[in-house]
């Protein structure tokens, strides 16, 4: 079974459209994340949810809206897509260890978004 | 704020060569340190970790030692293989951020030639 899965794997769409990416983890983790990876492989955190509560919200345009219906799912909805949104989006999950600082993350396979 | 700096790539080596990818960090607390690897077309996966000073993380022939005095966590492998070609990310997780946020370096692409 895939630990962290994302759908779709590829997403090609026109500027101005609205799209969603779904993420599910079956590891029983309590924390989930969305990252954006640009063409130079630079990885930037966008959001993090802990037990369905938003705990990290980086400087991301409000066209991006995460939703966590339960601990195992974290979806990303993007409104009014722009050319600059083209990137690979990764979902990840983790379970905080005792002390709170140990934070090994498990990544999904990524969703390659291309905005035309 | 916390940050991670790693050597720019790409790094190109011949098979069986020795690999070093440098990584230094700044952190206000006592972070855990990680190396992640990303193979082409895949997500990142944890390669190794160290949670306190002088710890050595190791996996698949790769090693890195948590050096608090030099704030470094350099990745090494004695003999690389073509299958090691990937992008390597150094990262830290700091308890001062509640452990929720992991800071990643910019990534170093490694090419290994047969």
Coordinates of C-alpha atoms in Angstrom, one line a residue:
Chain A
X1 CA 0.0 0.0 0.0
X2 CA 1.2 3.5 -0.8
X3 CA 1.9 5.4 2.4
X4 CA 1.2 8.9 1.0
X5 CA -0.8 9.2 -2.2
X6 CA -1.7 12.1 -4.3
X7 CA -4.1 12.6 -7.2
X8 CA -3.8 13.5 -10.0
X9 CA -0.1 12.8 -10.9
X10 CA -0.3 15.3 -13.8
X11 CA -2.6 18.3 -14.2
X12 CA -2.6 20.5 -17.3
X13 CA -5.0 23.4 -17.3
X14 CA -5.6 26.8 -18.7
X15 CA -4.9 30.1 -16.9
X16 CA -7.9 31.3 -14.8
X17 CA -9.3 27.8 -14.1
X18 CA -9.8 26.3 -10.6
X19 CA -8.3 23.0 -9.7
X20 CA -7.9 20.7 -6.7
X21 CA -5.2 18.2 -5.7
X22 CA -6.0 15.5 -3.2
X23 CA -3.7 13.8 -0.7
X24 CA -4.2 10.8 1.6
X25 CA -1.9 9.1 4.0
X26 CA -2.4 5.7 5.6
X27 CA 0.4 6.0 8.2
X28 CA -1.8 7.2 11.0
X29 CA 0.2 10.5 11.2
X30 CA -1.2 13.6 12.8
X31 CA 0.5 16.2 10.7
X32 CA 0.3 16.9 7.0
X33 CA 2.0 19.4 4.7
X34 CA 1.9 20.9 1.2
X35 CA 5.1 21.9 -0.5
X36 CA 5.8 23.5 -3.8
X37 CA 8.9 22.6 -5.8
X38 CA 10.0 24.8 -8.6
X39 CA 11.9 23.9 -11.8
X40 CA 15.2 24.4 -9.9
X41 CA 14.1 21.8 -7.3
X42 CA 13.8 24.4 -4.6
X43 CA 11.3 23.2 -2.0
X44 CA 9.0 25.6 -0.3
X45 CA 6.5 24.8 2.5
X46 CA 3.0 26.2 1.9
X47 CA 0.8 24.8 4.6
X48 CA 0.8 22.4 7.5
X49 CA -2.1 20.9 9.4
X50 CA -1.9 19.1 12.8
X51 CA -4.9 17.1 13.8
X52 CA -7.0 19.0 11.2
X53 CA -5.9 22.4 12.5
X54 CA -3.9 24.8 10.3
X55 CA -0.6 25.5 12.0
X56 CA 1.6 26.7 9.2
X57 CA 0.5 29.1 6.6
X58 CA 3.4 30.6 4.7
X59 CA 3.1 33.6 2.5
X60 CA 1.0 31.9 -0.1
X61 CA -1.6 33.8 -2.2
X62 CA -5.1 33.3 -0.9
X63 CA -6.0 31.7 -4.2
X64 CA -4.6 28.6 -2.5
X65 CA -6.9 27.1 0.1
X66 CA -6.1 23.9 1.9
X67 CA -8.8 21.7 3.5
X68 CA -8.3 18.8 5.9
X69 CA -11.6 16.9 6.3
X70 CA -9.8 14.4 8.6
X71 CA -6.3 13.5 9.9
X72 CA -5.7 11.3 6.9
X73 CA -6.6 13.8 4.2
X74 CA -5.3 17.2 3.1
X75 CA -6.5 18.7 -0.1
X76 CA -5.3 21.8 -2.0
X77 CA -7.7 23.9 -4.0
X78 CA -6.3 26.6 -6.3
X79 CA -8.5 29.3 -7.7
X80 CA -7.8 31.5 -10.8
X81 CA -4.6 29.6 -11.8
X82 CA -1.7 31.6 -13.1
X83 CA 1.3 30.7 -15.2
X84 CA 3.6 31.1 -12.1
X85 CA 1.6 28.3 -10.3
X86 CA 3.2 25.8 -12.6
X87 CA 5.3 23.5 -10.4
X88 CA 5.4 20.1 -8.7
X89 CA 3.3 20.0 -5.6
X90 CA 4.1 17.5 -2.9
X91 CA 2.1 16.4 0.0
X92 CA 3.8 15.0 3.1
X93 CA 3.0 13.7 6.5
X94 CA 4.8 13.2 9.8
X95 CA 4.2 12.1 13.4
X96 CA 5.9 14.2 16.0
X97 CA 8.0 12.2 18.4
X98 CA 8.4 12.8 22.1
X99 CA 9.9 16.2 22.7
X100 CA 8.2 17.5 19.5
X101 CA 11.3 18.2 17.5
X102 CA 11.9 15.0 15.6
X103 CA 10.0 15.4 12.4
X104 CA 10.8 12.8 9.7
X105 CA 8.5 13.4 6.8
X106 CA 7.0 11.0 4.3
X107 CA 6.4 12.5 0.9
X108 CA 3.8 11.6 -1.8
X109 CA 4.9 11.1 -5.4
X110 CA 4.0 14.7 -6.4
X111 CA 1.5 16.4 -8.7
X112 CA 3.0 18.1 -11.7
X113 CA 0.8 21.2 -12.5
X114 CA 1.2 22.9 -15.8
X115 CA -0.7 26.1 -16.4
X116 CA -1.0 27.1 -20.1
Chain B
X1 CA 15.7 32.5 11.5
X2 CA 16.7 28.9 10.9
X3 CA 18.4 28.1 7.6
X4 CA 20.2 25.4 5.7
X5 CA 23.0 26.0 3.2
X6 CA 24.3 23.2 1.0
X7 CA 26.8 23.1 -1.8
X8 CA 25.5 24.0 -5.2
X9 CA 25.4 21.4 -7.9
X10 CA 25.4 19.7 -10.1
X11 CA 28.1 17.3 -8.8
X12 CA 29.3 14.9 -11.5
X13 CA 31.3 11.9 -10.4
X14 CA 32.5 8.6 -12.0
X15 CA 31.3 5.4 -10.6
X16 CA 33.2 4.3 -7.4
X17 CA 34.3 7.8 -6.7
X18 CA 34.1 9.3 -3.2
X19 CA 31.2 11.7 -2.5
X20 CA 31.0 14.7 -0.2
X21 CA 28.0 17.1 -0.2
X22 CA 28.5 19.9 2.2
X23 CA 25.7 21.2 4.5
X24 CA 25.8 23.8 7.2
X25 CA 22.9 25.2 9.2
X26 CA 21.9 27.9 11.5
X27 CA 19.4 27.3 14.3
X28 CA 18.4 28.9 17.5
X29 CA 17.7 25.7 19.3
X30 CA 18.9 22.1 19.1
X31 CA 17.6 20.8 15.7
X32 CA 17.3 17.4 14.3
X33 CA 19.2 17.1 11.0
X34 CA 18.2 15.0 8.0
X35 CA 19.3 14.1 4.5
X36 CA 16.5 13.4 2.0
X37 CA 17.0 12.0 -1.5
X38 CA 14.8 12.6 -4.5
X39 CA 15.1 10.2 -7.5
X40 CA 13.9 11.4 -10.9
X41 CA 10.1 11.6 -11.0
X42 CA 9.6 10.8 -7.4
X43 CA 8.9 12.4 -4.0
X44 CA 11.6 13.0 -1.4
X45 CA 12.5 10.1 0.9
X46 CA 14.5 10.1 4.1
X47 CA 18.1 8.9 3.6
X48 CA 19.4 9.4 7.1
X49 CA 19.0 11.4 10.2
X50 CA 20.7 12.6 13.4
X51 CA 18.9 14.0 16.4
X52 CA 21.8 15.3 18.6
X53 CA 25.3 16.5 18.5
X54 CA 28.0 13.8 17.5
X55 CA 25.3 11.4 16.3
X56 CA 26.2 9.7 13.0
X57 CA 23.4 8.8 10.7
X58 CA 24.0 6.1 8.1
X59 CA 22.0 4.3 5.4
X60 CA 22.8 2.6 2.1
X61 CA 26.5 3.4 2.4
X62 CA 25.8 7.1 3.1
X63 CA 27.0 8.7 6.3
X64 CA 26.7 12.1 8.0
X65 CA 27.8 13.3 11.4
X66 CA 26.1 16.0 13.4
X67 CA 28.8 18.5 14.2
X68 CA 27.5 21.2 16.6
X69 CA 30.9 23.0 16.8
X70 CA 30.9 23.6 13.1
X71 CA 27.1 23.6 12.6
X72 CA 27.6 21.1 9.8
X73 CA 26.1 17.8 8.6
X74 CA 28.1 16.8 5.5
X75 CA 26.9 13.8 3.5
X76 CA 29.6 11.2 2.4
X77 CA 29.7 8.0 0.6
X78 CA 32.9 6.0 -0.1
X79 CA 32.0 4.6 -3.5
X80 CA 29.1 6.0 -5.5
X81 CA 27.0 4.0 -8.0
X82 CA 25.1 5.1 -11.1
X83 CA 21.9 4.4 -9.2
X84 CA 22.9 7.1 -6.6
X85 CA 22.2 9.8 -9.3
X86 CA 19.5 12.0 -7.6
X87 CA 18.9 15.3 -5.9
X88 CA 20.0 15.4 -2.2
X89 CA 18.4 17.7 0.3
X90 CA 19.9 18.6 3.7
X91 CA 17.2 19.6 6.2
X92 CA 16.6 20.5 9.8
X93 CA 13.7 20.4 12.2
X94 CA 13.9 22.7 15.2
X95 CA 12.0 22.2 18.4
X96 CA 11.7 26.0 18.7
X97 CA 9.2 25.8 15.8
X98 CA 7.4 23.0 17.6
X99 CA 8.9 20.5 15.3
X100 CA 6.2 21.2 12.7
X101 CA 8.3 23.0 10.2
X102 CA 11.3 21.5 8.4
X103 CA 13.7 23.8 6.7
X104 CA 15.2 22.4 3.5
X105 CA 18.3 23.3 1.7
X106 CA 18.2 24.2 -2.0
X107 CA 19.2 20.6 -3.0
X108 CA 22.3 19.3 -4.7
X109 CA 22.0 17.3 -7.9
X110 CA 24.4 14.4 -8.3
X111 CA 25.2 12.7 -11.6
X112 CA 27.2 9.5 -11.5
X113 CA 28.7 8.3 -14.8
X114 CA 29.4 4.7 -15.5

